CSV table of C-alpha atoms and ligand atoms in Angstrom, one decimal:
chain,number,residue,atom,x,y,z
A,1,UNK,CA,0.0,0.0,0.0
A,2,UNK,CA,1.2,3.5,-0.8
A,3,UNK,CA,2.3,5.8,2.0
A,4,UNK,CA,0.0,8.6,2.8
A,5,UNK,CA,0.6,11.9,1.1
A,6,UNK,CA,-0.5,15.1,2.8
A,7,UNK,CA,-0.3,18.2,0.7
A,8,UNK,CA,0.7,21.2,2.7
A,9,UNK,CA,-1.9,23.8,3.1
A,10,UNK,CA,-0.3,27.2,4.0
A,11,UNK,CA,-3.4,28.7,5.5
A,12,UNK,CA,-4.0,25.9,7.9
A,13,UNK,CA,-0.4,24.6,8.5
A,14,UNK,CA,0.3,25.3,12.2
A,15,UNK,CA,4.1,25.7,11.7
A,16,UNK,CA,6.4,27.3,9.2
A,17,UNK,CA,7.4,24.8,6.6
A,18,UNK,CA,11.1,24.8,7.6
A,19,UNK,CA,10.3,23.8,11.1
A,20,UNK,CA,7.8,21.0,10.2
A,21,UNK,CA,8.5,17.5,11.4
A,22,UNK,CA,8.0,14.8,8.9
A,23,UNK,CA,6.0,11.6,9.2
A,24,UNK,CA,6.2,8.5,7.0
A,25,UNK,CA,3.1,6.3,7.4
A,26,UNK,CA,3.0,2.7,6.0
A,27,UNK,CA,-0.3,0.9,6.0
A,28,UNK,CA,-0.9,-2.8,5.9
A,29,UNK,CA,-4.1,-4.8,5.6
A,30,UNK,CA,-7.6,-3.7,5.3
A,31,UNK,CA,-9.3,-0.5,4.2
A,32,UNK,CA,-10.1,0.4,7.8
A,33,UNK,CA,-6.4,0.7,8.3
A,34,UNK,CA,-6.2,3.0,5.3
A,35,UNK,CA,-8.9,5.2,6.8
A,36,UNK,CA,-7.2,5.1,10.3
A,37,UNK,CA,-3.9,6.1,8.7
A,38,UNK,CA,-5.6,9.1,7.2
A,39,UNK,CA,-7.1,10.1,10.5
A,40,UNK,CA,-3.7,9.7,12.3
A,41,UNK,CA,-2.1,11.8,9.6
A,42,UNK,CA,-4.8,14.4,10.2
A,43,UNK,CA,-4.2,14.3,14.0
A,44,UNK,CA,-0.4,14.6,13.4
A,45,UNK,CA,-0.9,17.5,10.9
A,46,UNK,CA,-2.6,19.4,13.7
A,47,UNK,CA,0.5,18.6,15.8
A,48,UNK,CA,2.8,20.1,13.2
A,49,UNK,CA,3.8,17.0,11.1
A,50,UNK,CA,3.9,17.0,7.4
A,51,UNK,CA,3.7,13.7,5.5
A,52,UNK,CA,6.6,12.4,3.5
A,53,UNK,CA,6.8,9.5,1.1
A,54,UNK,CA,10.6,9.1,1.8
A,55,UNK,CA,11.2,7.0,4.9
A,56,UNK,CA,14.9,8.1,5.1
A,57,UNK,CA,13.9,11.7,5.8
A,58,UNK,CA,11.1,11.0,8.3
A,59,UNK,CA,11.3,12.1,12.0
A,60,UNK,CA,8.5,9.6,12.7
A,61,UNK,CA,8.0,6.3,11.0
A,62,UNK,CA,4.5,4.9,11.7
A,63,UNK,CA,3.6,1.4,10.7
A,64,UNK,CA,-0.2,0.7,10.7
A,65,UNK,CA,-0.2,-3.0,11.0
A,66,UNK,CA,-2.4,-6.0,10.3
A,67,UNK,CA,-2.7,-9.2,12.3
A,68,UNK,CA,-5.3,-11.2,10.3
A,69,UNK,CA,-2.8,-13.8,9.0
A,70,UNK,CA,0.6,-15.0,10.0
A,71,UNK,CA,2.6,-13.4,7.2
A,72,UNK,CA,1.1,-10.0,7.9
A,73,UNK,CA,2.7,-9.8,11.3
A,74,UNK,CA,6.0,-11.3,10.2
A,75,UNK,CA,6.3,-8.7,7.5
A,76,UNK,CA,6.0,-6.0,10.1
A,77,UNK,CA,8.8,-7.5,12.2
A,78,UNK,CA,11.1,-7.8,9.2
A,79,UNK,CA,10.3,-4.2,8.2
A,80,UNK,CA,11.1,-3.1,11.8
A,81,UNK,CA,14.5,-4.7,11.4
A,82,UNK,CA,15.2,-2.5,8.4
A,83,UNK,CA,13.9,0.6,10.1
A,84,UNK,CA,16.1,-0.1,13.1
A,85,UNK,CA,19.2,0.1,10.9
A,86,UNK,CA,17.9,3.4,9.4
A,87,UNK,CA,17.3,4.8,12.9
A,88,UNK,CA,20.9,3.9,13.9
A,89,UNK,CA,22.3,5.5,10.9
A,90,UNK,CA,20.3,8.7,11.5
A,91,UNK,CA,21.4,8.7,15.1
A,92,UNK,CA,25.1,8.7,13.9
A,93,UNK,CA,24.3,11.9,12.1
A,94,UNK,CA,22.8,13.4,15.2
A,95,UNK,CA,19.1,13.1,14.0
A,96,UNK,CA,16.4,11.6,16.0
A,97,UNK,CA,13.9,9.2,14.4
A,98,UNK,CA,11.0,7.8,16.3
A,99,UNK,CA,9.4,4.5,15.4
A,100,UNK,CA,5.7,3.9,16.1
A,101,UNK,CA,3.7,0.7,15.6
A,102,UNK,CA,-0.1,1.1,15.3
A,103,UNK,CA,-2.9,-1.2,14.2
A,104,UNK,CA,-3.9,-4.8,15.1
A,105,UNK,CA,-0.4,-6.1,15.7
A,106,UNK,CA,0.1,-3.3,18.2
A,107,UNK,CA,-3.1,-4.2,19.9
A,108,UNK,CA,-2.4,-8.0,20.0
A,109,UNK,CA,1.3,-7.9,20.9
A,110,UNK,CA,1.5,-4.7,23.0
A,111,UNK,CA,4.8,-4.5,24.9
A,112,UNK,CA,6.1,-7.7,23.2
A,113,UNK,CA,6.8,-5.5,20.2
A,114,UNK,CA,9.3,-3.4,22.2
A,115,UNK,CA,10.8,-6.6,23.6
A,116,UNK,CA,11.3,-8.1,20.1
A,117,UNK,CA,12.2,-4.8,18.4
A,118,UNK,CA,13.7,-2.5,21.0
A,119,UNK,CA,14.1,0.3,18.5
A,120,UNK,CA,10.4,0.9,18.6
A,121,UNK,CA,9.4,3.9,20.7
A,122,UNK,CA,5.7,3.8,20.6
A,123,UNK,CA,3.0,1.1,20.4
A,124,UNK,CA,-0.6,2.3,19.9
A,125,UNK,CA,-3.8,0.2,19.5
A,126,UNK,CA,-6.7,1.2,17.2
A,127,UNK,CA,-8.9,2.4,20.0
A,128,UNK,CA,-6.5,5.1,21.2
A,129,UNK,CA,-5.5,6.9,18.0
A,130,UNK,CA,-6.8,10.2,19.4
A,131,UNK,CA,-4.1,10.0,22.1
A,132,UNK,CA,-1.3,9.8,19.5
A,133,UNK,CA,0.0,13.4,19.9
A,134,UNK,CA,0.2,12.9,23.7
A,135,UNK,CA,1.9,9.6,23.3
A,136,UNK,CA,4.4,11.1,20.9
A,137,UNK,CA,5.3,13.8,23.3
A,138,UNK,CA,6.2,11.2,26.0
A,139,UNK,CA,8.1,9.2,23.4
A,140,UNK,CA,10.1,12.3,22.4
A,141,UNK,CA,11.0,12.6,26.1
A,142,UNK,CA,12.7,9.2,25.9
A,143,UNK,CA,9.8,7.1,27.3
A,144,UNK,CA,8.8,3.8,25.7
A,145,UNK,CA,5.0,4.2,25.3
A,146,UNK,CA,2.5,1.4,25.1
A,147,UNK,CA,-1.1,2.6,24.6
A,148,UNK,CA,-3.3,-0.5,24.2
A,149,UNK,CA,-6.1,-0.1,26.8
A,150,UNK,CA,-9.5,0.3,25.4
A,151,UNK,CA,-10.3,3.9,25.8
A,152,UNK,CA,-13.6,4.8,27.6
A,153,UNK,CA,-14.0,7.9,25.5
A,154,UNK,CA,-15.0,7.8,21.8
A,155,UNK,CA,-11.9,8.3,19.7
A,156,UNK,CA,-14.0,9.8,16.9
A,157,UNK,CA,-15.2,12.6,19.2
A,158,UNK,CA,-11.5,13.5,19.7
A,159,UNK,CA,-9.9,13.0,16.3
A,160,UNK,CA,-9.8,16.2,14.2
A,161,UNK,CA,-12.0,16.3,11.1
A,162,UNK,CA,-9.9,15.9,7.9
A,163,UNK,CA,-8.8,19.3,6.5
A,164,UNK,CA,-10.4,20.3,3.2
A,165,UNK,CA,-7.0,20.3,1.5
A,166,UNK,CA,-6.3,16.8,2.7
A,167,UNK,CA,-9.7,15.5,1.4
A,168,UNK,CA,-9.0,17.1,-1.9
A,169,UNK,CA,-5.5,15.7,-2.2
A,170,UNK,CA,-6.8,12.2,-1.4
A,171,UNK,CA,-9.1,12.2,-4.5
A,172,UNK,CA,-12.7,11.7,-5.4
A,173,UNK,CA,-13.3,8.5,-3.5
A,174,UNK,CA,-13.2,8.2,0.2
A,175,UNK,CA,-13.6,5.8,3.1
A,176,UNK,CA,-15.7,6.5,6.1
A,177,UNK,CA,-15.7,4.2,9.1
A,178,UNK,CA,-19.2,3.8,10.5
A,179,UNK,CA,-18.7,0.8,12.7
A,180,UNK,CA,-15.7,-0.8,14.4
A,181,UNK,CA,-15.1,-4.1,16.2
A,182,UNK,CA,-17.0,-7.4,16.0
A,183,UNK,CA,-19.1,-9.6,18.4
A,184,UNK,CA,-19.4,-12.5,16.1
A,185,UNK,CA,-16.3,-14.5,17.2
A,186,UNK,CA,-15.7,-16.7,14.2
A,187,UNK,CA,-13.3,-19.2,15.6
A,188,UNK,CA,-10.5,-18.5,13.1
A,189,UNK,CA,-10.5,-14.7,13.6
A,190,UNK,CA,-8.5,-12.3,15.7
A,191,UNK,CA,-10.6,-9.2,15.0
A,192,UNK,CA,-12.9,-9.5,18.0
A,193,UNK,CA,-9.7,-9.4,20.1
A,194,UNK,CA,-7.8,-6.7,18.3
A,195,UNK,CA,-10.6,-4.4,17.4
A,196,UNK,CA,-12.8,-5.1,20.4
A,197,UNK,CA,-16.6,-5.4,20.5
A,198,UNK,CA,-18.9,-3.7,18.1
A,199,UNK,CA,-19.2,0.0,18.3
A,200,UNK,CA,-21.4,2.1,15.9
A,201,UNK,CA,-20.7,5.8,15.2
A,202,UNK,CA,-23.7,8.1,15.5
A,203,UNK,CA,-25.9,9.1,12.6
A,204,UNK,CA,-25.0,12.8,13.2
A,205,UNK,CA,-21.3,12.1,13.1
A,206,UNK,CA,-21.5,10.0,10.0
A,207,UNK,CA,-23.8,12.4,8.1
A,208,UNK,CA,-21.6,15.4,9.0
A,209,UNK,CA,-18.4,13.6,7.8
A,210,UNK,CA,-20.1,12.5,4.6
A,211,UNK,CA,-21.4,16.0,3.9
A,212,UNK,CA,-17.9,17.4,4.5
A,213,UNK,CA,-16.4,14.9,2.1
A,214,UNK,CA,-19.0,15.7,-0.5
A,215,UNK,CA,-18.4,19.4,-0.1
A,216,UNK,CA,-14.7,18.8,-0.8
A,217,UNK,CA,-15.5,17.1,-4.1
A,218,UNK,CA,-15.7,13.4,-3.1
A,219,UNK,CA,-18.1,11.6,-5.4
A,220,UNK,CA,-18.0,8.0,-4.0
A,221,UNK,CA,-18.0,7.0,-0.3
A,222,UNK,CA,-17.4,3.5,1.0
A,223,UNK,CA,-18.7,2.9,4.5
A,224,UNK,CA,-16.4,0.8,6.5
A,225,UNK,CA,-16.8,-1.6,9.4
A,226,UNK,CA,-15.5,-5.0,10.4
A,227,UNK,CA,-19.1,-6.0,10.5
A,228,UNK,CA,-20.6,-3.0,8.7
A,229,UNK,CA,-24.1,-4.2,8.3
A,230,UNK,CA,-24.4,-4.7,12.1
A,231,UNK,CA,-24.2,-0.9,12.3
A,232,UNK,CA,-27.1,0.6,14.1
A,233,UNK,CA,-27.9,4.0,15.5
A,234,UNK,CA,-30.6,6.4,16.6
A,235,UNK,CA,-32.1,8.5,13.8
A,236,UNK,CA,-33.1,12.1,14.3
A,237,UNK,CA,-36.7,11.0,14.9
A,238,UNK,CA,-35.5,8.8,17.9
A,239,UNK,CA,-36.2,5.6,16.0
A,240,UNK,CA,-33.5,2.8,15.7
A,241,UNK,CA,-31.8,2.9,12.3
A,242,UNK,CA,-30.0,0.1,10.6
A,243,UNK,CA,-27.4,0.4,7.7
A,244,UNK,CA,-30.2,0.3,5.1
A,245,UNK,CA,-31.9,3.4,6.6
A,246,UNK,CA,-28.5,5.1,6.9
A,247,UNK,CA,-27.8,4.5,3.2
A,248,UNK,CA,-31.2,6.0,2.3
A,249,UNK,CA,-30.2,9.2,4.3
A,250,UNK,CA,-26.6,9.4,2.8
A,251,UNK,CA,-28.1,9.0,-0.7
A,252,UNK,CA,-29.8,12.4,-0.2
A,253,UNK,CA,-26.5,14.3,0.2
A,254,UNK,CA,-25.9,16.4,-3.0
A,255,UNK,CA,-22.8,15.4,-4.9
A,256,UNK,CA,-22.4,11.9,-3.4
A,257,UNK,CA,-23.2,9.9,-6.5
A,258,UNK,CA,-21.9,6.5,-5.3
A,259,UNK,CA,-22.2,4.6,-2.1
A,260,UNK,CA,-20.6,1.3,-1.1
A,261,UNK,CA,-20.1,-0.6,2.2
A,262,UNK,CA,-17.8,-3.3,3.4
A,263,UNK,CA,-17.4,-5.9,5.0
A,264,UNK,CA,-20.8,-7.5,5.7
A,265,UNK,CA,-21.8,-10.6,7.5
A,266,UNK,CA,-24.6,-12.8,6.0
A,267,UNK,CA,-26.5,-12.8,9.3
A,268,UNK,CA,-26.9,-9.0,9.2
A,269,UNK,CA,-28.4,-8.6,5.7
A,270,UNK,CA,-31.8,-7.3,6.8
A,271,UNK,CA,-34.8,-6.4,4.6
A,272,UNK,CA,-34.2,-2.7,4.7
A,273,UNK,CA,-30.6,-3.2,3.5
A,274,UNK,CA,-31.8,-5.4,0.6
A,275,UNK,CA,-34.5,-2.7,-0.1
A,276,UNK,CA,-31.7,-0.1,-0.3
A,277,UNK,CA,-30.1,-2.2,-3.1
A,278,UNK,CA,-33.4,-2.3,-4.9
A,279,UNK,CA,-34.3,1.4,-4.5
A,280,UNK,CA,-31.1,3.4,-4.4
A,281,UNK,CA,-29.4,3.9,-7.8
A,282,UNK,CA,-26.4,5.4,-6.0
A,283,UNK,CA,-25.8,2.2,-4.0
A,284,UNK,CA,-23.4,0.4,-6.3
A,285,UNK,CA,-24.3,-3.1,-7.4
A,286,UNK,CA,-21.4,-4.8,-5.8
A,287,UNK,CA,-21.5,-6.8,-2.5
A,288,UNK,CA,-18.7,-8.3,-0.6
A,289,UNK,CA,-20.3,-11.0,1.5
A,290,UNK,CA,-17.8,-13.5,2.9
A,291,UNK,CA,-19.0,-17.0,3.4
A,292,UNK,CA,-15.6,-18.6,4.2
A,293,UNK,CA,-16.6,-22.2,3.5
A,294,UNK,CA,-19.3,-24.3,1.8
A,295,UNK,CA,-19.6,-27.2,4.2
A,296,UNK,CA,-22.1,-26.9,7.0
A,297,UNK,CA,-19.9,-28.9,9.3
A,298,UNK,CA,-17.0,-26.4,8.8
A,299,UNK,CA,-19.3,-23.4,9.0
A,300,UNK,CA,-20.5,-24.7,12.4
A,301,UNK,CA,-16.9,-25.2,13.6
A,302,UNK,CA,-16.1,-21.7,12.4
A,303,UNK,CA,-19.1,-20.4,14.4
A,304,UNK,CA,-20.5,-18.6,11.4
A,305,UNK,CA,-24.0,-19.0,12.6
A,306,UNK,CA,-25.5,-19.9,9.2
A,307,UNK,CA,-25.5,-22.8,6.7
A,308,UNK,CA,-24.5,-22.9,3.1
A,309,UNK,CA,-28.2,-23.1,2.1
A,310,UNK,CA,-29.0,-19.9,4.2
A,311,UNK,CA,-26.3,-18.1,2.3
A,312,UNK,CA,-27.5,-19.2,-1.1
A,313,UNK,CA,-31.1,-18.2,-0.3
A,314,UNK,CA,-29.9,-14.8,0.9
A,315,UNK,CA,-28.1,-14.3,-2.4
A,316,UNK,CA,-31.2,-15.2,-4.3
A,317,UNK,CA,-33.1,-12.5,-2.4
A,318,UNK,CA,-30.4,-9.9,-3.0
A,319,UNK,CA,-30.3,-10.8,-6.8
A,320,UNK,CA,-34.1,-10.6,-7.0
A,321,UNK,CA,-33.8,-7.0,-5.6
A,322,UNK,CA,-30.9,-5.9,-7.7
A,323,UNK,CA,-30.3,-8.3,-10.7
A,324,UNK,CA,-27.1,-6.7,-11.9
A,325,UNK,CA,-25.4,-7.1,-8.5
A,326,UNK,CA,-21.9,-8.6,-8.6
A,327,UNK,CA,-20.9,-10.8,-5.7
A,328,UNK,CA,-17.6,-10.9,-4.0
A,329,UNK,CA,-16.5,-13.1,-1.1
A,330,UNK,CA,-13.7,-14.4,1.2
A,331,UNK,CA,-12.8,-18.1,1.6
A,332,UNK,CA,-10.6,-20.0,4.0
A,333,UNK,CA,-9.3,-23.4,3.0
A,334,UNK,CA,-7.8,-26.0,5.4
A,335,UNK,CA,-9.7,-25.0,8.6
A,336,UNK,CA,-9.0,-27.6,11.2
A,337,UNK,CA,-11.0,-30.8,10.5
A,338,UNK,CA,-11.7,-29.8,6.8
A,339,UNK,CA,-11.9,-33.1,4.8
A,340,UNK,CA,-11.8,-33.5,1.0
A,341,UNK,CA,-15.5,-33.8,1.0
A,342,UNK,CA,-15.9,-30.5,3.0
A,343,UNK,CA,-13.6,-28.8,0.5
A,344,UNK,CA,-15.7,-30.1,-2.4
A,345,UNK,CA,-18.7,-28.4,-0.7
A,346,UNK,CA,-16.8,-25.1,-0.9
A,347,UNK,CA,-16.2,-25.6,-4.6
A,348,UNK,CA,-19.8,-26.5,-5.1
A,349,UNK,CA,-21.0,-23.3,-3.4
A,350,UNK,CA,-18.6,-21.2,-5.5
A,351,UNK,CA,-20.1,-22.8,-8.6
A,352,UNK,CA,-23.6,-22.0,-7.4
A,353,UNK,CA,-22.9,-18.4,-6.6
A,354,UNK,CA,-20.7,-17.4,-9.5
A,355,UNK,CA,-18.5,-14.7,-8.0
A,356,UNK,CA,-17.3,-11.6,-9.9
A,357,UNK,CA,-14.4,-11.3,-7.4
A,358,UNK,CA,-13.1,-13.2,-4.4
A,359,UNK,CA,-10.3,-13.5,-1.9
A,360,UNK,CA,-9.1,-16.8,-0.7
A,361,UNK,CA,-6.6,-17.8,2.0
A,362,UNK,CA,-5.0,-20.8,3.7
A,363,UNK,CA,-6.1,-21.1,7.3
A,364,UNK,CA,-3.6,-19.6,9.6
A,365,UNK,CA,-3.9,-20.4,13.3
A,366,UNK,CA,-4.1,-17.2,15.3
A,367,UNK,CA,-2.9,-17.3,18.9
A,368,UNK,CA,-5.7,-16.9,21.3
A,369,UNK,CA,-8.5,-17.9,18.9
A,370,UNK,CA,-10.5,-21.2,19.5
A,371,UNK,CA,-9.5,-22.5,16.0
A,372,UNK,CA,-5.9,-22.6,17.0
A,373,UNK,CA,-6.7,-25.0,19.8
A,374,UNK,CA,-8.8,-27.4,17.7
A,375,UNK,CA,-7.8,-30.9,16.6
A,376,UNK,CA,-7.3,-31.9,13.0
A,377,UNK,CA,-5.0,-29.2,11.7
A,378,UNK,CA,-4.6,-29.7,7.9
A,379,UNK,CA,-1.2,-30.4,6.4
A,380,UNK,CA,0.3,-27.4,4.5
A,381,UNK,CA,0.6,-29.3,1.3
A,382,UNK,CA,-3.1,-30.1,1.4
A,383,UNK,CA,-3.9,-26.5,2.0
A,384,UNK,CA,-1.7,-25.5,-0.9
A,385,UNK,CA,-3.4,-27.9,-3.2
A,386,UNK,CA,-6.9,-26.8,-2.2
A,387,UNK,CA,-6.1,-23.1,-2.5
A,388,UNK,CA,-4.8,-23.6,-6.0
A,389,UNK,CA,-7.9,-25.4,-7.1
A,390,UNK,CA,-10.2,-22.9,-5.5
A,391,UNK,CA,-8.3,-19.9,-6.9
A,392,UNK,CA,-8.4,-21.5,-10.4
A,393,UNK,CA,-12.1,-21.7,-10.2
A,394,UNK,CA,-12.5,-18.1,-8.8
A,395,UNK,CA,-10.2,-16.7,-11.5
A,396,UNK,CA,-12.2,-18.4,-14.2
A,397,UNK,CA,-15.4,-16.8,-12.7
A,398,UNK,CA,-13.7,-13.4,-12.5
A,399,UNK,CA,-12.5,-13.6,-16.1
A,400,UNK,CA,-15.9,-14.6,-17.3
A,401,UNK,CA,-17.4,-11.7,-15.5
A,402,UNK,CA,-15.0,-9.2,-17.1
A,403,UNK,CA,-15.5,-10.8,-20.5
A,404,UNK,CA,-19.3,-10.4,-20.1
A,405,UNK,CA,-18.8,-6.6,-19.9
A,406,UNK,CA,-17.1,-6.3,-23.3
A,407,UNK,CA,-19.3,-4.4,-25.7
A,408,UNK,CA,-21.5,-3.0,-22.9
A,409,UNK,CA,-21.7,0.7,-21.9
A,410,UNK,CA,-21.2,1.4,-18.2
A,411,UNK,CA,-21.0,4.4,-16.0
A,412,UNK,CA,-17.4,5.1,-14.9
A,413,UNK,CA,-16.2,7.5,-12.2
A,414,UNK,CA,-13.0,9.0,-13.4
A,415,UNK,CA,-10.5,8.9,-10.5
A,416,UNK,CA,-6.9,9.5,-11.4
A,417,UNK,CA,-4.3,9.8,-14.2
A,418,UNK,CA,-3.2,6.5,-15.7
A,419,UNK,CA,0.2,5.0,-15.4
A,420,UNK,CA,0.8,5.6,-19.0
A,421,UNK,CA,0.8,9.1,-20.5
A,422,UNK,CA,-2.4,10.0,-22.2
A,423,UNK,CA,-4.5,7.6,-20.1
A,424,UNK,CA,-7.0,8.2,-17.3
A,425,UNK,CA,-8.3,5.6,-14.9
A,426,UNK,CA,-11.9,5.3,-13.8
A,427,UNK,CA,-13.8,2.8,-11.7
A,428,UNK,CA,-16.7,0.7,-12.8
A,429,UNK,CA,-19.8,0.1,-10.7
A,430,UNK,CA,-18.3,-3.3,-9.9
A,431,UNK,CA,-15.0,-1.8,-8.7
A,432,UNK,CA,-12.7,-2.7,-11.6
A,433,UNK,CA,-10.3,0.0,-12.8
A,434,UNK,CA,-11.5,1.3,-16.3
A,435,UNK,CA,-8.7,2.6,-18.5
A,436,UNK,CA,-9.7,5.4,-20.9
A,437,UNK,CA,-8.1,8.0,-23.1
A,438,UNK,CA,-7.5,11.1,-21.0
A,439,UNK,CA,-9.8,13.2,-23.2
A,440,UNK,CA,-12.7,11.0,-22.0
A,441,UNK,CA,-13.4,13.3,-19.0
A,442,UNK,CA,-12.0,15.0,-16.0
A,443,UNK,CA,-11.3,13.6,-12.6
A,444,UNK,CA,-14.6,13.4,-10.7
A,445,UNK,CA,-16.7,13.1,-13.8
A,446,UNK,CA,-19.0,10.1,-14.2
A,447,UNK,CA,-19.0,9.2,-17.9
A,448,UNK,CA,-20.6,6.5,-20.1
A,449,UNK,CA,-17.9,4.2,-21.3
A,450,UNK,CA,-18.1,1.4,-23.8
A,451,UNK,CA,-15.9,-1.6,-22.8
A,452,UNK,CA,-13.6,-2.6,-25.6
A,453,UNK,CA,-11.3,-5.1,-23.9
A,454,UNK,CA,-10.3,-6.7,-20.6
A,455,UNK,CA,-6.9,-6.6,-18.8
A,456,UNK,CA,-5.9,-8.4,-15.7
A,457,UNK,CA,-8.7,-7.5,-13.3
A,458,UNK,CA,-9.2,-4.3,-15.2
A,459,UNK,CA,-11.2,-3.0,-18.2
A,460,UNK,CA,-10.3,-0.9,-21.3
A,461,UNK,CA,-12.9,1.4,-22.6
A,462,UNK,CA,-13.7,4.3,-24.9
A,463,UNK,CA,-16.1,7.2,-24.2
A,464,UNK,CA,-19.6,6.2,-25.4
B,501,LIG,N1,-6.6,-17.6,8.5
B,501,LIG,C1,-6.9,-17.4,7.2
B,501,LIG,N2,-7.7,-16.4,6.8
B,501,LIG,C2,-8.3,-15.6,7.7
B,501,LIG,N3,-9.2,-14.6,7.6
B,501,LIG,C3,-9.4,-14.2,8.8
B,501,LIG,N4,-8.8,-14.8,9.7
B,501,LIG,C4,-8.1,-15.8,9.1
B,501,LIG,C5,-7.2,-16.8,9.4
B,501,LIG,N5,-6.9,-17.1,10.8
B,501,LIG,C6,-9.7,-14.2,6.3
B,501,LIG,C7,-11.2,-14.3,6.2
B,501,LIG,C8,-11.7,-12.9,6.4
B,501,LIG,C9,-10.6,-12.2,5.7
B,501,LIG,C10,-10.6,-10.7,6.0
B,501,LIG,O1,-9.4,-12.8,6.1
B,501,LIG,O2,-11.5,-14.9,5.0
B,501,LIG,O3,-13.0,-12.7,5.8
B,502,LIG,FE1,-13.8,-11.9,12.1
B,502,LIG,FE2,-16.0,-13.3,11.9
B,502,LIG,FE3,-16.0,-10.8,13.0
B,502,LIG,FE4,-15.6,-11.1,10.3
B,502,LIG,S1,-17.5,-11.6,11.4
B,502,LIG,S2,-14.4,-9.8,11.8
B,502,LIG,S3,-14.5,-13.0,10.3
B,502,LIG,S4,-15.1,-12.6,13.8
C-alpha cells in the first residue's frame, strides 16, 4: 500500500514549513487501516507533522499493521529490522527518528513488540489513536510508550475532522468508518480481540463527515466496518436505524453519487438493506459478502451461525432485488477438520454463486482464537493444493465476469491519471479499474464508457 501523502496547506499549517517535522506512514491490511492512517495523519498534521513518502527523511515512521494472518505480522517484524538500521544511521548523524507501531499487531502484541524490536518507541492500538499526539510527546521525552487499553471515550469525538485540503488531495473516492469491532467471534478470527466489541458511530457524526467529504468534491464514499451491516444508531426521529436506513439518508447528500459498504456478515443482511439495493441507484451493485466455506460442518466449527443453504437463499433474495449485483467473497481453505468432502462443498458453493471477485486464503492459526486449539490441523501441502484449485475456479469466474462486460456501456467514475501518459483511470460500478483516453473526461466526472477489452482485473474502454 502506498504511504500517505499530505499536501501542505499554507493557511492551515500550524508551523512554518522549515520547522515542520516529517512523518512517514505505511499501511498494511484492510481498508479500515487506510482510513485510520488518514485520521492519524490528520491528527499529526494538527500537531505540526507533514507527510513524506521518503522514509529516510522522516522524523517519525509509523507502521499501521495487520494481524489477520501469520505473514502479515511477520512482514512487520522484518520491516522493523530495516527501520532499526535506518534509525541507527540517523542517530550517527545526530538526527532523532521515532518508530511507532499502530494497528492490530500493536493491539495484539503490546509490549512484546518493544521486547522483540527494542528500537520501537511507541505502540498504539486502534482504540486510542486520538491519544497519538500525547503519546508522541512522551516518546520524544525518551519514554517507551504502550497505549493498548480500550479507551472509555470515543476516539471519533476527539480526532480532528480531515482538513479540506487533505480531502481534496486524497481524491474523489473516500472511506468513512461507521462501525468498528466485532461480536461474532468466528473461531478463526482475531478481529474481536484486536478491534474489540462492536461500536457504531452516531448518525449525526456519519452524516456530518459524509457532507464534509461531498463538499470537498468526493463523489464516492465507502462505508467501512468490520461488521458494517451490524451498524445501528438512533435516527433524528428517535427511532432505531440500521445500515439500510443510513444508506437512504446518505443518498440524499448532494454530490455523493456513489455509495458502497464493506465488510458484511450474511446474518446481518436485513430487509431494509436489501431494499436499499433495490431502491437506491447510487448504491453500487457490488456486494462483498464473505462465506468462508461451503460445508455446514465447517461453517459450524467456524461459528459462522449460518448454513450454506442460508447463504445461497440470501443471495437469491439480493439478486431478486438488484439483478445486476456482482458478488464478492472471502474463503478459507484448510480450517481444522476440513476433509476433501468439505472442501468439495466449498467448490460447489462457489459454482452455485458465481463470483465476480473473491479473496481466498489458507487457514492460519491465530494465537488466542479457538480455531488454533482445535484438533485436525490440515497439512500445509493439502492447504496449498486446495487453495490452488479454489483460486483457479475463482479466477475463471472473475475472467468470465470481465469478458461479459465487453461491448456493454457502463457508468465510470474518473479517478486519477493513468500509469501511461495520455490515459486516465476510472472505476466501474463493480470496482474494476477502467482505463480510458485522458480526453474521455476529468477527474470526478461520471462518464458513459463502452468496454472494448479486458486486462488483468481491469477494463479498457472508450467514451460512449
Ligand atoms: N486464517 C486465514 N484467513 C483468515 N481470515 C481471517 N482470519 C483468518 C485466518 N486465521 C480471512 C477471512 C476474512 C478475511 C478478512 O481474512 O476470509 O474474511
Ligand atoms: Fe472476524 Fe467473523 Fe467478525 Fe468477520 S464476522 S471480523 S471473520 S469474527
